[in-house]
Coordinates of C-alpha atoms and ligand atoms in Angstrom, one line a residue:
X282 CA 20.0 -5.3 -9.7
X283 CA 16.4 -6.5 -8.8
X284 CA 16.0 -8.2 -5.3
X285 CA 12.8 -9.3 -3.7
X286 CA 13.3 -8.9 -0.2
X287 CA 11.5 -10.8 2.7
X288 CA 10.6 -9.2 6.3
X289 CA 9.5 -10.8 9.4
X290 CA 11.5 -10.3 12.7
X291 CA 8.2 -9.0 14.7
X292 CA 4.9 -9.0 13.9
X293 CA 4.6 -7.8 10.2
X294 CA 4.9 -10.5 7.6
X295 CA 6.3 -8.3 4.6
X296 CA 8.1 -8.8 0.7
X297 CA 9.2 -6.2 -1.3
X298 CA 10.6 -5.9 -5.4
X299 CA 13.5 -3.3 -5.4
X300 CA 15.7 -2.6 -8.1
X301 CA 18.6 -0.2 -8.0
X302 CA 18.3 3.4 -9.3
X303 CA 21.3 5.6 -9.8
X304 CA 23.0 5.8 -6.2
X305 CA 20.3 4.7 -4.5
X306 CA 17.3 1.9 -4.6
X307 CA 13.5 2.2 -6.3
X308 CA 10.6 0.5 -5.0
X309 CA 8.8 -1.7 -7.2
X310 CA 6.3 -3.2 -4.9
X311 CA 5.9 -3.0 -1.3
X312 CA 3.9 -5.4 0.8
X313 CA 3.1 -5.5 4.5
X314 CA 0.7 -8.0 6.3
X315 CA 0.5 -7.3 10.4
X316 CA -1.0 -9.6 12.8
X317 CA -0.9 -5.6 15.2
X318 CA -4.6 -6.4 15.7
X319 CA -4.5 -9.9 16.8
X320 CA -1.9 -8.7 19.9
X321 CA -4.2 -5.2 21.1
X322 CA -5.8 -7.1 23.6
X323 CA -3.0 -8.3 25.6
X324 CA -1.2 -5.1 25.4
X325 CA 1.8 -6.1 23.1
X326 CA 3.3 -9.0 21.0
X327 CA 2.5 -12.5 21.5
X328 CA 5.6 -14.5 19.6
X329 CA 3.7 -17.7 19.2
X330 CA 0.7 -15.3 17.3
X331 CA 2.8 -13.4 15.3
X332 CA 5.0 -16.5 14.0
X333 CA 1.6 -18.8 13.7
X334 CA 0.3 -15.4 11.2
X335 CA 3.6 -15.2 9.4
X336 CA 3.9 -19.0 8.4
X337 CA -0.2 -18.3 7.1
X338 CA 0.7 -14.9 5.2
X339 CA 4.7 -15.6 3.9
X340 CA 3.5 -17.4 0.9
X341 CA 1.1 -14.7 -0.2
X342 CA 2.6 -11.7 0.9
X343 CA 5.7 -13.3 -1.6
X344 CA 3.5 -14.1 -4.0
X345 CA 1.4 -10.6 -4.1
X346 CA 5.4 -8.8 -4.1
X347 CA 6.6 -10.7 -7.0
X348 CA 3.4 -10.2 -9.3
X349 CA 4.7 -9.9 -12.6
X350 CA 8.7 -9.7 -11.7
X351 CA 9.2 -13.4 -11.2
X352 CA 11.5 -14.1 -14.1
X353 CA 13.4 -10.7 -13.8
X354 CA 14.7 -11.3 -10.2
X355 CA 18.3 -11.7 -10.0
X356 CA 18.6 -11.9 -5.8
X357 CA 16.6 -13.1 -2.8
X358 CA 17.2 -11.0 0.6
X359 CA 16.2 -11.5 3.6
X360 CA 16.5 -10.1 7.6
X361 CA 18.4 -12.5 10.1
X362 CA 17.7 -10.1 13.1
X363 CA 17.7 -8.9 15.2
X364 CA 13.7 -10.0 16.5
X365 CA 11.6 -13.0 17.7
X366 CA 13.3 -16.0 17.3
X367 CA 10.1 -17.8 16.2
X368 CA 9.3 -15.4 13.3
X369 CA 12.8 -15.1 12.1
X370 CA 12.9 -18.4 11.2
X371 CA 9.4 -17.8 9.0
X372 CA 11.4 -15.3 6.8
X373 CA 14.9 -16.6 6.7
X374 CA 14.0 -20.6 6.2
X375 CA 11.5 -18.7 2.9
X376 CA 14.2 -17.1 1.6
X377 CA 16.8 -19.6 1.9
X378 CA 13.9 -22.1 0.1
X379 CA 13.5 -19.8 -2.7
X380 CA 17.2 -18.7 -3.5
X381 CA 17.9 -22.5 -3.6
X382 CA 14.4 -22.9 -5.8
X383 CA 15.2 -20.4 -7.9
X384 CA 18.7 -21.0 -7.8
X385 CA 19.5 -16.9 -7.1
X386 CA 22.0 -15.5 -4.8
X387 CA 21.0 -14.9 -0.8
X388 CA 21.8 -11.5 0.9
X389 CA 21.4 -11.4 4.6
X390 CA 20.4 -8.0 6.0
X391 CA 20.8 -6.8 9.8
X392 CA 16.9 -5.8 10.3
X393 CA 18.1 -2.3 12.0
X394 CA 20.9 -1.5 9.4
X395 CA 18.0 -2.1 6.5
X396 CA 15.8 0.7 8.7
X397 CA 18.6 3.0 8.2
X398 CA 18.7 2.0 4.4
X399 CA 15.6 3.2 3.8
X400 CA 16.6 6.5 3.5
X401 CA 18.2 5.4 0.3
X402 CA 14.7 5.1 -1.3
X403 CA 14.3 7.3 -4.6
X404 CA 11.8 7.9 -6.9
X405 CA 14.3 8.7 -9.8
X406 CA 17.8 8.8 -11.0
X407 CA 18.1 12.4 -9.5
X408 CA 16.5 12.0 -6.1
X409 CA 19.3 13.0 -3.7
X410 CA 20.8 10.0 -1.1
X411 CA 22.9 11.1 2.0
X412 CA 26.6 11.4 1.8
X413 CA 29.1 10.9 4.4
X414 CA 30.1 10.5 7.3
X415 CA 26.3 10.2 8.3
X416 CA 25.0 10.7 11.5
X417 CA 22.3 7.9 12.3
X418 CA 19.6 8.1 14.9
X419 CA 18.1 4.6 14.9
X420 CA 14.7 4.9 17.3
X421 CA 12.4 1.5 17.4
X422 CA 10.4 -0.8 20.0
X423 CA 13.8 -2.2 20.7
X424 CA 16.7 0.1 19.9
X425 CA 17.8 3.0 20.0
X426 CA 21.1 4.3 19.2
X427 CA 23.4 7.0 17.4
X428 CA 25.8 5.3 15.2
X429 CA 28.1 7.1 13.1
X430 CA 28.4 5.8 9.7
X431 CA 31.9 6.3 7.7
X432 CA 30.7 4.4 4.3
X433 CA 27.8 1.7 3.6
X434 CA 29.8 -1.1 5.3
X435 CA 32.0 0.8 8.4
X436 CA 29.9 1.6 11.1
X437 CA 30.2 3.0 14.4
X438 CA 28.0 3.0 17.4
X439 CA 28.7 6.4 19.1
X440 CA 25.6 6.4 21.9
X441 CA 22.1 5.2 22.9
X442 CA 19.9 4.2 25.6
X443 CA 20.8 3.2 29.0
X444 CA 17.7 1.5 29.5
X445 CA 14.5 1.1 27.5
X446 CA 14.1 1.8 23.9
X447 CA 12.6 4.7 22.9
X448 CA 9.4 3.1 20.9
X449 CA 9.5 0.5 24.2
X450 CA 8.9 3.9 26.4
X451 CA 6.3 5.0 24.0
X452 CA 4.7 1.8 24.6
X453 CA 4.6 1.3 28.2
X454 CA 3.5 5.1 28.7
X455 CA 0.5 5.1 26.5
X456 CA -0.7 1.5 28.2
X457 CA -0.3 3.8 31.6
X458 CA -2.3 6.3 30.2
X459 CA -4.9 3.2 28.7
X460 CA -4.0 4.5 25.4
X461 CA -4.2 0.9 23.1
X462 CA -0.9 -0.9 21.6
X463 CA 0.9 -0.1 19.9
X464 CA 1.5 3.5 21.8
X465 CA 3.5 5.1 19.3
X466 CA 1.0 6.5 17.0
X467 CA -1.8 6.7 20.4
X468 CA 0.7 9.6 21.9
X469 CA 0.9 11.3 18.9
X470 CA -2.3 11.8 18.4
X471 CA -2.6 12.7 21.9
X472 CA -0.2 15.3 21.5
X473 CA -1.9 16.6 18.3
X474 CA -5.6 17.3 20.8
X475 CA -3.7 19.1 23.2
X476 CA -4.4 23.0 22.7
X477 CA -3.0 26.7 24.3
X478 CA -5.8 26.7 27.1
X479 CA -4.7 23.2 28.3
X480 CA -1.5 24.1 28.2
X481 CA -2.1 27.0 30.1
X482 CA -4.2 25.2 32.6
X483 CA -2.2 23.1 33.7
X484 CA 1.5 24.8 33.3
X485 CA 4.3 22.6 34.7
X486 CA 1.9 21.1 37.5
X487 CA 2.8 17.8 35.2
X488 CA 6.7 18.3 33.9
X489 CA 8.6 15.5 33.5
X490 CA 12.6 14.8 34.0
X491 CA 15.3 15.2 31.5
X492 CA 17.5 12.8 32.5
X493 CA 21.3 12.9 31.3
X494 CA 20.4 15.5 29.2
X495 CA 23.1 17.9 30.1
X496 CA 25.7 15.2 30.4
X497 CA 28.6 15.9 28.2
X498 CA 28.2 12.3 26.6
X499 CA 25.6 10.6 24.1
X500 CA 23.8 8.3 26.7
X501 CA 20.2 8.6 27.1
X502 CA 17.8 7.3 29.2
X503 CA 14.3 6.3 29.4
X504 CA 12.9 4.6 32.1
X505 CA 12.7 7.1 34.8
X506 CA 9.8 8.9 32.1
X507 CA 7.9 5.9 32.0
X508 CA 8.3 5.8 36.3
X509 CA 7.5 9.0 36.6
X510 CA 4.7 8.8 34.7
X511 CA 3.4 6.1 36.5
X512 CA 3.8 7.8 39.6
X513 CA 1.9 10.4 38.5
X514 CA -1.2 8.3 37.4
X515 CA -1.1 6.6 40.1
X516 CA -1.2 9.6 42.7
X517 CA -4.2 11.0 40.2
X518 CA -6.4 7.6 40.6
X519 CA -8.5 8.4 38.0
X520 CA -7.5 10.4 35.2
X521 CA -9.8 12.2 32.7
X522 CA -9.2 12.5 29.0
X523 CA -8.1 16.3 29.1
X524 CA -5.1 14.9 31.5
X525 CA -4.5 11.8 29.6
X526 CA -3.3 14.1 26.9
X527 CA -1.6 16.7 29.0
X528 CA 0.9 13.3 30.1
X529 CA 1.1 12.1 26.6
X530 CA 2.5 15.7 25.7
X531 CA 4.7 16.4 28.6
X532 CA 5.7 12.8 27.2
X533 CA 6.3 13.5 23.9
X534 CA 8.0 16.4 25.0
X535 CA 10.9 15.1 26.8
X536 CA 12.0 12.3 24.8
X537 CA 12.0 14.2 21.7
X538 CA 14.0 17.1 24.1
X539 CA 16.1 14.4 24.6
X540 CA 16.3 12.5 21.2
X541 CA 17.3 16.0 19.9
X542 CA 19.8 17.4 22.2
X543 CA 21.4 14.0 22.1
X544 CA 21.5 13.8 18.1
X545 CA 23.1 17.6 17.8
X546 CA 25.9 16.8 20.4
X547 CA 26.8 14.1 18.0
X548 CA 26.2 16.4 14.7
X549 CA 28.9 18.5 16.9
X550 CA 31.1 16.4 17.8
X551 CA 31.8 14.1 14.3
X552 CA 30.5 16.9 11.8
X553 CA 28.5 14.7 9.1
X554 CA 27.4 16.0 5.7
X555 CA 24.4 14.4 6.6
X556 CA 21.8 13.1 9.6
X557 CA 19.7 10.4 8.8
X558 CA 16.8 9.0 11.5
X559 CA 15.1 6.0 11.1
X560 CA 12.6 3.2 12.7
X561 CA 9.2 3.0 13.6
X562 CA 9.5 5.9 16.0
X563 CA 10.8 8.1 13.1
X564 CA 7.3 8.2 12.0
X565 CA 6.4 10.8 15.1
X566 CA 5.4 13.8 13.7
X567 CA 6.5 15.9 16.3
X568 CA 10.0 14.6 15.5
X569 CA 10.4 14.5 12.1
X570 CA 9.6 18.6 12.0
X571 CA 11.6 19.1 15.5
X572 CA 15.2 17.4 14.5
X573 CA 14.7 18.9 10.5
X574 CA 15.0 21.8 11.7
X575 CA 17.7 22.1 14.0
X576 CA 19.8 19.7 11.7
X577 CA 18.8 22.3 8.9
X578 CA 20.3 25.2 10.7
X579 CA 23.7 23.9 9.7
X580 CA 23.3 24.7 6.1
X581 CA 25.9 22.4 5.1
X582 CA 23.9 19.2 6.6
X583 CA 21.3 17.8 4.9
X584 CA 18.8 16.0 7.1
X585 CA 17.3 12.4 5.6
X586 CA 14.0 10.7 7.1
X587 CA 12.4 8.0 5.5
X588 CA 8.4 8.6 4.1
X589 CA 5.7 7.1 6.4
X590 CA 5.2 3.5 5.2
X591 CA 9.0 3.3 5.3
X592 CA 9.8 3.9 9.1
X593 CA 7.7 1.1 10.3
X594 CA 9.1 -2.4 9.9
X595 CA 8.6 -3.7 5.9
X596 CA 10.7 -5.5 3.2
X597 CA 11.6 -2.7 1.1
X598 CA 14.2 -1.1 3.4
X599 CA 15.9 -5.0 3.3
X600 CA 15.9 -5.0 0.0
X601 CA 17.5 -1.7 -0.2
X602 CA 20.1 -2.8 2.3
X603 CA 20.9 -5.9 -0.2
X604 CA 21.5 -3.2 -3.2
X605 CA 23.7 -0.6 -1.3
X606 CA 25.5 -2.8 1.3
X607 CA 25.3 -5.8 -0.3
X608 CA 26.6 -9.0 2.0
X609 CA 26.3 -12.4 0.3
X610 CA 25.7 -15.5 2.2
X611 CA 25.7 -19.5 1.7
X612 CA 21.8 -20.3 1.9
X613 CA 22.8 -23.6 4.2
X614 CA 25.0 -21.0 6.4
X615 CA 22.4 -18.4 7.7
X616 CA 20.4 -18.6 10.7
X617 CA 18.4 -16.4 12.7
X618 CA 20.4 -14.2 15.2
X619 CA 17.5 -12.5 17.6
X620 CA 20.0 -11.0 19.6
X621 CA 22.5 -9.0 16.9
X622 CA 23.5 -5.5 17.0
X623 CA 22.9 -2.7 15.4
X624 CA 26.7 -2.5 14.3
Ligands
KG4_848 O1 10.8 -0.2 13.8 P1 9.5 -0.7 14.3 O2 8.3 -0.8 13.4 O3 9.7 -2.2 14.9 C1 10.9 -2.5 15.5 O4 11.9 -2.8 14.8 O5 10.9 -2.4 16.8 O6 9.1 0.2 15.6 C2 8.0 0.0 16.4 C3 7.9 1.1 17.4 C4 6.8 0.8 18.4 O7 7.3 1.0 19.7 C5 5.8 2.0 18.1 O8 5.0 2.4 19.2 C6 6.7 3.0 17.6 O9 7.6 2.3 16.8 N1 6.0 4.0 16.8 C7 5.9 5.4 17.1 C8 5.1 6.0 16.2 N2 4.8 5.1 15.2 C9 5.3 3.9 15.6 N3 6.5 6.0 18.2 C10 6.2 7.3 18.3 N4 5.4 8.0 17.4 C11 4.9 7.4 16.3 N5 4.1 8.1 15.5
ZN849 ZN1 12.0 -2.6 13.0

């Protein structure tokens, strides 16, 4: 099946060609527009600037996706949420236009299930796709939870944050730090300029909280970080760039302690044949290589993260959603849901 897929539940206006390739989904064309520069200088996402961006870009960003394909589609898909109400309705009233245009069937896609999809992404007929029961970590600006996943369709949602998603802590800590928006990518690179001599210098004179870590449970939390990195700066007054760093790395350091502790309790507890992470915060460096390897010291689990370009939000991960969990809907029946769940 070949399904152009439409993406815009936060600030990326975004349409994808996918076709289905042995158990899992190719990628025909991929496109992404982000309005990320218009919000850096108020520190985060204006809704009324990213919807006024996507309503300019849809037609486009559609248009550059389909190229060639238009007479070989066969099904139009599209994410309901959850996100901004404002740009949700961009993507769904497009697609519902289109599949009544074109007269093609309409797949609605939750926006965080399709992140998980994206780890059934191939290049070929032989490229391997988890099996199951899978152990999900699902880590974005707004979510983060550990669902365990029985087939495509059952889901269920085994643990997560308490507070503040994991990408939102990322967030809030690098505008602390005056690291620019998104934070994400700022820490990283933070963490990357840190050397042995700083590290060395300044020993645990910075170390940060665990918190719930040694409960027996698959809660996190992480708000208290983000406090106690602000209590930290804010003792300092000034803080130099060498320090900056050290924060961003003491940082970095205990939500991916946390992310990882959290994600092998579950790995214990329900025994998947596979762990798959996923979101924009699965595009962290630091935690790609860190859970890898302890998932891959269970040689019977194989470990699934999405390439780069696929973590962050874009179309081809709904698309692939619409192939392998496919969920049919009456164009004049969907709407928007900002608010829905991750299962
Ligand atoms: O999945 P996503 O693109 O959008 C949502 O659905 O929320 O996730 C965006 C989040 C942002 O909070 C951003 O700071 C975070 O992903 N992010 C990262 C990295 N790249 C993006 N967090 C940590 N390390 C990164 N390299
Ligand atoms: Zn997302």
């Amino acid at each position: 099946m070949k399904v152009l897929a439409i993406e815009s539940t936060c600030d990326e206006t975004a349409a994808a060609v996918v076709e289905s390739c042995g158990a899992g989904v190719k990628i025909l064309n991929n496109v992404v527009a982000s309005s990320v520069l218009m919000h850096q200088k108020y520190g985060g996402i204006v809704p009324e600037v990213a919807a006024r961006e996507q309503i300019k870009s849809m037609v486009p960003v559609i248009m550059e996706a389909v190229g060639k394909d238009r007479d070989s589609i066969q099904a139009i898909a599209v994410s309901f949420g959850p996100g901004l109400m404002g740009s949700l309705l961009v993507g769904v009233e497009s697609a519902k236009s289109l599949a009544w245009a074109w007269k093609k069937p309409l797949y609605s896609v939750n926006h965080m299930a399709a992140h998980v999809f994206a780890n059934w992404i191939v290049e070929s007929m032989t490229t391997e796709v988890p099996r199951f029961p899978a152990v999900s970590l699902v880590v974005s600006g707004g979510h983060t939870d550990l669902v365990l996943m029985k087939n495509t369709k059952d889901w269920e949602w085994i643990g997560g944050t308490r507070d503040d998603a994991v990408g939102e802590a990322f967030d809030k800590t690098a505008r602390l730090l005056g690291l620019p928006y998104p934070g994400g990518p700022e820490i990283s690179k933070a963490v990357e300029r840190v050397t042995e001599e700083m590290r060395d210098k300044y020993g645990s004179k910075f170390k940060l909280p665990r918190p719930l870590l040694n409960e027996n449970n698959l809660d996190m939390s992480f708000s208290g970080l983000k406090a106690a990195i602000a209590k930290i700066v804010n003792g300092l007054g000034e803080i130099d760039e060498e320090i900056r760093d050290m924060l961003a790395w003491e940082f970095s350091e205990a939500v991916i302690e946390i992310l990882i502790k959290k994600t092998m309790k579950a790995v214990e507890r329900y025994k998947p044949k596979s762990v798959l992470m996923a979101g924009g915060v699965a595009a962290n460096k630091q935690l790609r290589e860190g859970l890898k390897v302890e998932v891959e010291k269970n040689e019977d689990i194989k470990f699934f993260c999405p390439e780069l370009k696929y973590c962050g939000d874009n179309a081809a991960m709904v698309g692939v959603a619409a192939v392998i969990a496919p969920n049919e809907v009456k164009p004049v029946e969907l709407k928007p849901d900002p608010s829905v769940t991750t299962v």
